[in-house]
PDB file of C-alpha atoms in Angstrom:
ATOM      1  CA  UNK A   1     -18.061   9.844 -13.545  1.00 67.00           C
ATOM      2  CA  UNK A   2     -16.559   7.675 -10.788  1.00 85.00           C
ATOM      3  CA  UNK A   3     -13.449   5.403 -11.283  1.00 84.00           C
ATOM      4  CA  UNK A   4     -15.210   2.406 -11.808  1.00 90.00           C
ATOM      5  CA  UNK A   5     -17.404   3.617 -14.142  1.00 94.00           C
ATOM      6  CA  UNK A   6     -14.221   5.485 -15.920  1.00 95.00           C
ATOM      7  CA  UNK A   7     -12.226   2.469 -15.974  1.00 95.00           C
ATOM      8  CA  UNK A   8     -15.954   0.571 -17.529  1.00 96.00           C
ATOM      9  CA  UNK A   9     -15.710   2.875 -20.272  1.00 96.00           C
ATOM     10  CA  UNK A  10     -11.656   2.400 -21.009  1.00 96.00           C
ATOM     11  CA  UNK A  11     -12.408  -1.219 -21.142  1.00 97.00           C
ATOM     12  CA  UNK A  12     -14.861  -1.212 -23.175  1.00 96.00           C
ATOM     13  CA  UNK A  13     -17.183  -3.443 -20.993  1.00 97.00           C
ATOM     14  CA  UNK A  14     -19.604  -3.437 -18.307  1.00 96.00           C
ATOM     15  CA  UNK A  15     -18.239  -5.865 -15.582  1.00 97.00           C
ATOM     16  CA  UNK A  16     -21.155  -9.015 -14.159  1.00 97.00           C
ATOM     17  CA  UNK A  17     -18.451  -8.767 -11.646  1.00 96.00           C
ATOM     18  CA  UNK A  18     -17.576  -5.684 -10.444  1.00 95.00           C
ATOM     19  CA  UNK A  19     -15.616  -6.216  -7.405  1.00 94.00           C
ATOM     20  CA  UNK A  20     -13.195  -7.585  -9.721  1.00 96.00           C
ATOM     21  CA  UNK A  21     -12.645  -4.279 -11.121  1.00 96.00           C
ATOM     22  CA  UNK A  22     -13.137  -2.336  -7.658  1.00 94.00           C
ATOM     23  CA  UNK A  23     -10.081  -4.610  -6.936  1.00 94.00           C
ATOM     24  CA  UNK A  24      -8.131  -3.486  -9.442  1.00 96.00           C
ATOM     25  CA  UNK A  25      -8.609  -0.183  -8.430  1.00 95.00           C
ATOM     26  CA  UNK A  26      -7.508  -0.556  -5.762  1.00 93.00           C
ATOM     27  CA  UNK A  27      -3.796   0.770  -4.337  1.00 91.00           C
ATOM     28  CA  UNK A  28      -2.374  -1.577  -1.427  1.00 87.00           C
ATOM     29  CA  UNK A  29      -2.507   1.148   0.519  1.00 87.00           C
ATOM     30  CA  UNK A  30      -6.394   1.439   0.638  1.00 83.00           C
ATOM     31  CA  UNK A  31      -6.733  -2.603   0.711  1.00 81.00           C
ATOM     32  CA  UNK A  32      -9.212  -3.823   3.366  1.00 73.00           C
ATOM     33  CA  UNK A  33     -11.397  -0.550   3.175  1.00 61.00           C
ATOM     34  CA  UNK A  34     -14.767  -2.035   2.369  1.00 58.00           C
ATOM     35  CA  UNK A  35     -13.409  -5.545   1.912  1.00 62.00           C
ATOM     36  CA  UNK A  36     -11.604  -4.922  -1.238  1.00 70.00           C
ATOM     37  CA  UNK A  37      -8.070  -6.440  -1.524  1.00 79.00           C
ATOM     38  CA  UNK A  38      -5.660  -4.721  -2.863  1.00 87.00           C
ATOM     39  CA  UNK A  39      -4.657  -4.995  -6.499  1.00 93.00           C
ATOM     40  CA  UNK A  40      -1.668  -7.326  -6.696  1.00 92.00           C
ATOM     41  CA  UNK A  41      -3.271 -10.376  -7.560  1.00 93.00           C
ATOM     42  CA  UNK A  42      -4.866  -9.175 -10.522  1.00 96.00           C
ATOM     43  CA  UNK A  43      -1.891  -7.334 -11.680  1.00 95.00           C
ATOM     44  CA  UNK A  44       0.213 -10.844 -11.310  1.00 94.00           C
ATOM     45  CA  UNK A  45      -2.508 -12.385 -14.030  1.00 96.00           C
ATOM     46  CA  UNK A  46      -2.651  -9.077 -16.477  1.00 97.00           C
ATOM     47  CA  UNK A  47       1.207  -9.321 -17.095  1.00 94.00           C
ATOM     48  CA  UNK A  48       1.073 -12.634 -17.754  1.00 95.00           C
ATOM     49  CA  UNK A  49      -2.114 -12.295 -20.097  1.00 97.00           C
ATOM     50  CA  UNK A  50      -0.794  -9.092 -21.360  1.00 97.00           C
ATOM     51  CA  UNK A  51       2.503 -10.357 -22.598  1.00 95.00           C
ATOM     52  CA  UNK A  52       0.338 -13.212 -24.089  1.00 97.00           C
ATOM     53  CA  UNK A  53      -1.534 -11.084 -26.202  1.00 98.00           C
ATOM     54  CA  UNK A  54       1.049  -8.949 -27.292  1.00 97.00           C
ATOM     55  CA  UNK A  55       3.451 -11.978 -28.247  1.00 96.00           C
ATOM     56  CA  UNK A  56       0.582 -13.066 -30.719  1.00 97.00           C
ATOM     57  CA  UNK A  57       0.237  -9.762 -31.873  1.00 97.00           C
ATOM     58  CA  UNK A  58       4.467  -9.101 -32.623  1.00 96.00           C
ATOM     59  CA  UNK A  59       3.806 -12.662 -33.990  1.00 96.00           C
ATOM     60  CA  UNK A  60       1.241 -11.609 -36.716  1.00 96.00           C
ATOM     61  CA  UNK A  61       2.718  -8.275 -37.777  1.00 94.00           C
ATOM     62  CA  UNK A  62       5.952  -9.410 -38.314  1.00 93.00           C
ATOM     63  CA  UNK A  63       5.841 -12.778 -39.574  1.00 94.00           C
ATOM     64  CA  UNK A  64       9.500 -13.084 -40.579  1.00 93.00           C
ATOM     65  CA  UNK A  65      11.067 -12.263 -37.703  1.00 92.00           C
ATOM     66  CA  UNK A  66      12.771 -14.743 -35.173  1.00 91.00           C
ATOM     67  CA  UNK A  67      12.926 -14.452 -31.577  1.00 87.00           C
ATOM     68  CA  UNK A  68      15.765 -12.445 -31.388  1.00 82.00           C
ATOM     69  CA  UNK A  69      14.195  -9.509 -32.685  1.00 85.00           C
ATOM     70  CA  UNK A  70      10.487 -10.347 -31.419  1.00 90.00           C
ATOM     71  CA  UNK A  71      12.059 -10.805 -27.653  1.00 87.00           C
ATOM     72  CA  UNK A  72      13.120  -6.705 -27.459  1.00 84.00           C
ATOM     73  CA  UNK A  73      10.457  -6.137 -29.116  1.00 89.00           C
ATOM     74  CA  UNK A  74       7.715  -7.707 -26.818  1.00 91.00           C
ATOM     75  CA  UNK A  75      10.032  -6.393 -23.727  1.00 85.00           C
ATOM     76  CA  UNK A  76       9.860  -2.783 -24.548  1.00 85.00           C
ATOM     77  CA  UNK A  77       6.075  -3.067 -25.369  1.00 91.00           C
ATOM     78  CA  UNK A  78       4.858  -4.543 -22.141  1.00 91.00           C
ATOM     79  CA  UNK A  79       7.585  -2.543 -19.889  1.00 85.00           C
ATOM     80  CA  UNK A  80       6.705  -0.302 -16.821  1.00 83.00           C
ATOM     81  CA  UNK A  81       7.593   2.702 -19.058  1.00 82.00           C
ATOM     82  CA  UNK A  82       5.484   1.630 -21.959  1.00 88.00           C
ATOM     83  CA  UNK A  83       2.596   1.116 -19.936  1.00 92.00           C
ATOM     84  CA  UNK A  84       2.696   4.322 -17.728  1.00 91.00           C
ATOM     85  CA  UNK A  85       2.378   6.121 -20.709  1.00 92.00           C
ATOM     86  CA  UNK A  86      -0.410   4.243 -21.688  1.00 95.00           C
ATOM     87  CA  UNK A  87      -2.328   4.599 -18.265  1.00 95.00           C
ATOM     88  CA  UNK A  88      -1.200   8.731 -18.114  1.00 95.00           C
ATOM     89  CA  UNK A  89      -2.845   9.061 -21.321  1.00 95.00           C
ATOM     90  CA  UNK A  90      -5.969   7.605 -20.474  1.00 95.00           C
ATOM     91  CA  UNK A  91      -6.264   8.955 -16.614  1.00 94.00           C
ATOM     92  CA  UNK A  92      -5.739   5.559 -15.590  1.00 95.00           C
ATOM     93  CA  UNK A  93      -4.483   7.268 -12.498  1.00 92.00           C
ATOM     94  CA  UNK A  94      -7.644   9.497 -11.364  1.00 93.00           C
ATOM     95  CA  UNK A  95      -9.543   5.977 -10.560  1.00 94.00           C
ATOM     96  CA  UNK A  96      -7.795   4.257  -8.218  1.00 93.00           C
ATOM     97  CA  UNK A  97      -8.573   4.168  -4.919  1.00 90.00           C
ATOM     98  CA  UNK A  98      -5.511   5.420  -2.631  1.00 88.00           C
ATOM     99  CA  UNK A  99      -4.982   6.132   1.128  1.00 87.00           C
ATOM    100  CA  UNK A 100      -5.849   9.754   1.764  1.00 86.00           C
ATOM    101  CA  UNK A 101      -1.796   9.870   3.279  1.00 85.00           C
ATOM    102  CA  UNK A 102      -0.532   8.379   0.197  1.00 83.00           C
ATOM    103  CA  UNK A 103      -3.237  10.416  -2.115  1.00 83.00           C
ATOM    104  CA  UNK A 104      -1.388  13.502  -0.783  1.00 83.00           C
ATOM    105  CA  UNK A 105       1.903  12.096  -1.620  1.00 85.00           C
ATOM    106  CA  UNK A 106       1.057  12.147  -5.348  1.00 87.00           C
ATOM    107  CA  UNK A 107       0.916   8.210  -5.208  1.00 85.00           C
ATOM    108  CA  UNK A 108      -1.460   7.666  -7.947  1.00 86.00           C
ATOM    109  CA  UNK A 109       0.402   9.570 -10.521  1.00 88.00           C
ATOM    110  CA  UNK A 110       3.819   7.396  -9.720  1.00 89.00           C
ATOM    111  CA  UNK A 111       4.624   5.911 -12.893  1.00 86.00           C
ATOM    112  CA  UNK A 112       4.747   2.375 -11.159  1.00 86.00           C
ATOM    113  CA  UNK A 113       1.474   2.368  -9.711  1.00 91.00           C
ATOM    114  CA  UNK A 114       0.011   3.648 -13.122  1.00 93.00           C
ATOM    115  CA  UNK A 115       1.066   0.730 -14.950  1.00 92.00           C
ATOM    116  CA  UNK A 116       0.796  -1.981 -12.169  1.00 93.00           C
ATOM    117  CA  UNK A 117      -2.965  -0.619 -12.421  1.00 95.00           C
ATOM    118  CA  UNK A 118      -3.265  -0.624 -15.791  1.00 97.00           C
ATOM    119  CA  UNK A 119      -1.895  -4.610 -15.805  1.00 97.00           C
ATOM    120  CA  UNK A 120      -4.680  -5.147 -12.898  1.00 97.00           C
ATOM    121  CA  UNK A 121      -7.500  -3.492 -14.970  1.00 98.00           C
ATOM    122  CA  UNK A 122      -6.419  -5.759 -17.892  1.00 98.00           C
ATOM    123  CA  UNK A 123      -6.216  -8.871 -14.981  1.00 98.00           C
ATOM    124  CA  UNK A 124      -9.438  -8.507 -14.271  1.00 98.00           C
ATOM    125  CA  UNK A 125     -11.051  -7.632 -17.722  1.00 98.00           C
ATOM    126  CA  UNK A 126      -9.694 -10.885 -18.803  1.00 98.00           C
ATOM    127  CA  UNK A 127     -11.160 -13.018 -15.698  1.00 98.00           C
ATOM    128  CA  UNK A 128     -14.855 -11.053 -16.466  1.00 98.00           C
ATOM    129  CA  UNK A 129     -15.050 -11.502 -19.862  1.00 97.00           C
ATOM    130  CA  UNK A 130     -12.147 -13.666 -21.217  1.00 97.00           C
ATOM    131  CA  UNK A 131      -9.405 -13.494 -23.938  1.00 97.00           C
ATOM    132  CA  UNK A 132     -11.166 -11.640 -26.801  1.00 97.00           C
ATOM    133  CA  UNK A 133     -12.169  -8.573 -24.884  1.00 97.00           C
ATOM    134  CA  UNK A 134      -8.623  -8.099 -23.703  1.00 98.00           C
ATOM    135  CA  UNK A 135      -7.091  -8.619 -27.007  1.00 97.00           C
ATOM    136  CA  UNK A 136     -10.093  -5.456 -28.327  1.00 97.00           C
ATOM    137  CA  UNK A 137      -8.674  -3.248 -25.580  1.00 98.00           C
ATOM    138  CA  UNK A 138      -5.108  -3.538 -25.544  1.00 97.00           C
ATOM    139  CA  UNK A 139      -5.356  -3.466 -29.602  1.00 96.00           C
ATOM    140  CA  UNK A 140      -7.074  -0.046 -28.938  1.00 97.00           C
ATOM    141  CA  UNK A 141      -4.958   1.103 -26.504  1.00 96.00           C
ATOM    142  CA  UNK A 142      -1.402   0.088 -27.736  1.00 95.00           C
ATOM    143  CA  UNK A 143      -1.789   0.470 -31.101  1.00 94.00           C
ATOM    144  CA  UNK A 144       0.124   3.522 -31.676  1.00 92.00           C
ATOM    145  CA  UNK A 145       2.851   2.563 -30.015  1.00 91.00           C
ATOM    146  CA  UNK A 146       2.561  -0.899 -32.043  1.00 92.00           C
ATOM    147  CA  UNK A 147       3.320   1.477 -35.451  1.00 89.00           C
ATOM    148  CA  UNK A 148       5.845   3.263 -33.854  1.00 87.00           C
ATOM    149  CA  UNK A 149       8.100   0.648 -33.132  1.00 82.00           C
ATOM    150  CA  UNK A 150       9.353   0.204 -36.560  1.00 78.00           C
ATOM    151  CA  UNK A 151      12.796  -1.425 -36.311  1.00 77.00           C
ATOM    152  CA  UNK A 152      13.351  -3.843 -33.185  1.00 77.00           C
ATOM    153  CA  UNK A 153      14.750  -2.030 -30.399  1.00 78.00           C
ATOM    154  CA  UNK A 154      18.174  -3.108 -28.721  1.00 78.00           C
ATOM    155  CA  UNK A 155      17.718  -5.051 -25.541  1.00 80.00           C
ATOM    156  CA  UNK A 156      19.188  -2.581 -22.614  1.00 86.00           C
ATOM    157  CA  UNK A 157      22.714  -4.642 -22.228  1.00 89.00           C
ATOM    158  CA  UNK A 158      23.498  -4.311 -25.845  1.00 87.00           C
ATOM    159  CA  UNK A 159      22.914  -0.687 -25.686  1.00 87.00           C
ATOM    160  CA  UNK A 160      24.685  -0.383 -22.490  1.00 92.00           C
ATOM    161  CA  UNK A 161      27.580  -2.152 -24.088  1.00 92.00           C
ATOM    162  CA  UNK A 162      27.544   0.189 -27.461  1.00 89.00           C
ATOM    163  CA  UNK A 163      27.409   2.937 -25.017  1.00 91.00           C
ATOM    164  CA  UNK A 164      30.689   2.009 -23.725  1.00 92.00           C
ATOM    165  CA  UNK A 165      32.475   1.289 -26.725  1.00 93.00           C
ATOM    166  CA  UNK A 166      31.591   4.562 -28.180  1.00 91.00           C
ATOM    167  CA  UNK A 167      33.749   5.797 -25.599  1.00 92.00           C
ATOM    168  CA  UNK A 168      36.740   3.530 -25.433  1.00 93.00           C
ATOM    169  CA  UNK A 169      35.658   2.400 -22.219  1.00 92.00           C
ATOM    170  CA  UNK A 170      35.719  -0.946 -20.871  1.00 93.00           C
ATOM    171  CA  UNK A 171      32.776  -3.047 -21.130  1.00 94.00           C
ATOM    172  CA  UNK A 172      30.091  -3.343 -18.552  1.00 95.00           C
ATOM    173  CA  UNK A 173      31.057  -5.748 -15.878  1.00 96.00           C
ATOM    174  CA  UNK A 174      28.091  -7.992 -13.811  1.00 96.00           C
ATOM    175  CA  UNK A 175      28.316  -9.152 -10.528  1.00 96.00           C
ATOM    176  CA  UNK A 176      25.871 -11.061  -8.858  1.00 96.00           C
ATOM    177  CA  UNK A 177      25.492  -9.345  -5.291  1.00 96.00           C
ATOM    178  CA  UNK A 178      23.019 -12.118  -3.412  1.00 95.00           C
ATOM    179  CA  UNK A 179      21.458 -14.688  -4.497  1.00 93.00           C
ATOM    180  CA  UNK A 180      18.248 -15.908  -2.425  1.00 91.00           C
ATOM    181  CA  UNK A 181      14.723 -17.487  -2.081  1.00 86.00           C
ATOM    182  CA  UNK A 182      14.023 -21.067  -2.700  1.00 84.00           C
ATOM    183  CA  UNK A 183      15.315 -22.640  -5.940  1.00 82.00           C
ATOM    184  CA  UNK A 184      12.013 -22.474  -7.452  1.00 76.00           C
ATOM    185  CA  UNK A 185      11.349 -18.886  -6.908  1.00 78.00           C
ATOM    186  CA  UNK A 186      15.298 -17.602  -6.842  1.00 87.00           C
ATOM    187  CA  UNK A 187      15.718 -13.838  -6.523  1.00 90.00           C
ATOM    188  CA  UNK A 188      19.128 -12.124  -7.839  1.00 93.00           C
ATOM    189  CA  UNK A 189      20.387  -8.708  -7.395  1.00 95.00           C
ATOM    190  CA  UNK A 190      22.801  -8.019  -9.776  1.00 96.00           C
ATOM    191  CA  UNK A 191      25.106  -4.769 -10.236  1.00 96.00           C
ATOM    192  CA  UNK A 192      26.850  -3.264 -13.637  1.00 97.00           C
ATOM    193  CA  UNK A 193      29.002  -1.131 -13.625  1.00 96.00           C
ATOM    194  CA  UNK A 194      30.813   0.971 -16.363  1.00 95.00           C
ATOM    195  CA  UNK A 195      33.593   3.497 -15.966  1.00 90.00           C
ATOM    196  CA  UNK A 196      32.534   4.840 -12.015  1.00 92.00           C
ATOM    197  CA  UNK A 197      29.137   4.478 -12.460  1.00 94.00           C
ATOM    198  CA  UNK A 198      26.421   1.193 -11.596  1.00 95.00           C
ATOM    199  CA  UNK A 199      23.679   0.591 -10.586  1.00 95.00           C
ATOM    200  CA  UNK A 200      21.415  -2.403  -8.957  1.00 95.00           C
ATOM    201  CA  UNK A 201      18.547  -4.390 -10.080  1.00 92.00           C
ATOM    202  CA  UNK A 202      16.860  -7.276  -8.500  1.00 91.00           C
ATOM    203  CA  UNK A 203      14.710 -10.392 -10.394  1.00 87.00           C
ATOM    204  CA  UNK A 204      13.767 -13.356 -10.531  1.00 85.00           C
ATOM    205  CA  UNK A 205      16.739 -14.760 -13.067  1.00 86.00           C
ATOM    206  CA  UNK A 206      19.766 -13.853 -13.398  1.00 90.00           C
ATOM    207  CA  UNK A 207      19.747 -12.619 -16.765  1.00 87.00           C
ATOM    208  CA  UNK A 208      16.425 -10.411 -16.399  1.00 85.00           C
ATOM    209  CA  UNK A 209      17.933  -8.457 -13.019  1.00 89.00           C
ATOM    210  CA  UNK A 210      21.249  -7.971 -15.607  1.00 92.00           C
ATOM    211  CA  UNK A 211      18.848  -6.336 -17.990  1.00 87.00           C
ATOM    212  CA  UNK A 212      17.096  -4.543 -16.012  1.00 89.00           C
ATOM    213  CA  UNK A 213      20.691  -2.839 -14.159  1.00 93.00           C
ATOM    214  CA  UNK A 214      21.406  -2.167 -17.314  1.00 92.00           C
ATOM    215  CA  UNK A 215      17.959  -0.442 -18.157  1.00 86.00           C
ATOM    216  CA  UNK A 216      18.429   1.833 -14.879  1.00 90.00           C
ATOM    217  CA  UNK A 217      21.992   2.953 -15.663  1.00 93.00           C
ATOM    218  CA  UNK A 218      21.170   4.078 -19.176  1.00 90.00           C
ATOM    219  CA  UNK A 219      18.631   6.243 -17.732  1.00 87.00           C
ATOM    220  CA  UNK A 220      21.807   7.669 -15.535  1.00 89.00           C
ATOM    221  CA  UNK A 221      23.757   7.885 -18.401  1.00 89.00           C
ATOM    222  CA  UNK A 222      24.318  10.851 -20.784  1.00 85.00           C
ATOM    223  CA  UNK A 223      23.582  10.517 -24.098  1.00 72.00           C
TER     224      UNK A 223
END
């Protein structure tokens, strides 16, 4: 079975457009090869759908909570990790098409590119055959990891910020390291630091790149 027809039978759906999903396929580094772009685009639309759908879905199974538990719950959900494991799970990665150079490199099995992927493939299942079929698949797909997440999990600077106090140290410090971009598309870099360690993220507000330096020095952190 090719890719296309592997990622046909993931979906659930047999594509009147194809060269949508040979698009989303399709690694920047093999863009151009028989006129196919590469994949961005549609993975710029399948986040935004993606966190749609899963919104109304937090929404319906937990009709009592407010945003401030439905927020880390929706992050954690549609986040690179999350979704890597997803597209792992389901060879997402065996059906793109990569540069042979980058194919060697073990590109394809980066958890990045698996989950950028996986938000194309849902990009373009939603321009092909609209809201309902994505809302079947990602249902499918994410469910388990829908019942697993039984108690809201902590957003990454609260964690961070437990972290610390368990130790007596002092609490994570921000600092905004550049600010650029025009002021309708800003982007911030943003370091935290606790004790001697930090690290850097960069977004497109200040509070996500905060959360997200936070995110990457847990992941530094021991337990």
């Amino acid at each position: 079975m090719n890719g296309l027809d592997a990622a046909q039978a993931l979906l659930g759906h047999d594509f009147s457009r194809p060269e949508l999903l040979a698009e989303a396929l399709t690694h920047r580094s093999a863009a151009g090869a028989k006129g196919v772009g590469s994949n961005e685009r549609l993975e710029f639309i399948g986040d935004r759908v993606l966190g749609l759908v899963v919104a109304e879905w937090l929404i319906e199974r937990f009709p009592n909570e407010q945003e401030g538990k439905l927020g880390p719950r929706l992050a954690a959900l549609v986040s690179k990790p999350s979704l890597a494991a997803i597209a792992e799970a389901h060879e997402v990665g065996a059906m793109l098409s990569v540069a042979p150079g980058e194919a060697k490199r073990g590109v394809s099995t980066q958890a990045n590119v698996m989950a950028d992927a996986l938000e194309a493939m849902i990009g373009a299942l939603y321009l092909d055959a609209g809201l309902d079929a994505v809302k079947a698949f990602i249902r499918r797909v994410m469910t388990d990891v829908m019942v697993a997440q039984a108690a809201p999990p902590k957003d990454p600077k609260t964690a961070l910020q437990e972290w610390a106090l368990k130790r007596a140290l002092p609490l994570p410090a921000y600092t905004v390291v550049s600010q650029s971009g025009p002021s309708h598309a800003p982007l911030f870099v943003v370091r935290v630091s606790v004790g001697n360690a930090s690290a850097e993220a960069k977004a497109g507000a200040k509070r996500a790149a905060e959360q997200e330096a936070a995110r990457m020095l847990l992941e530094e952190l021991p337990e």
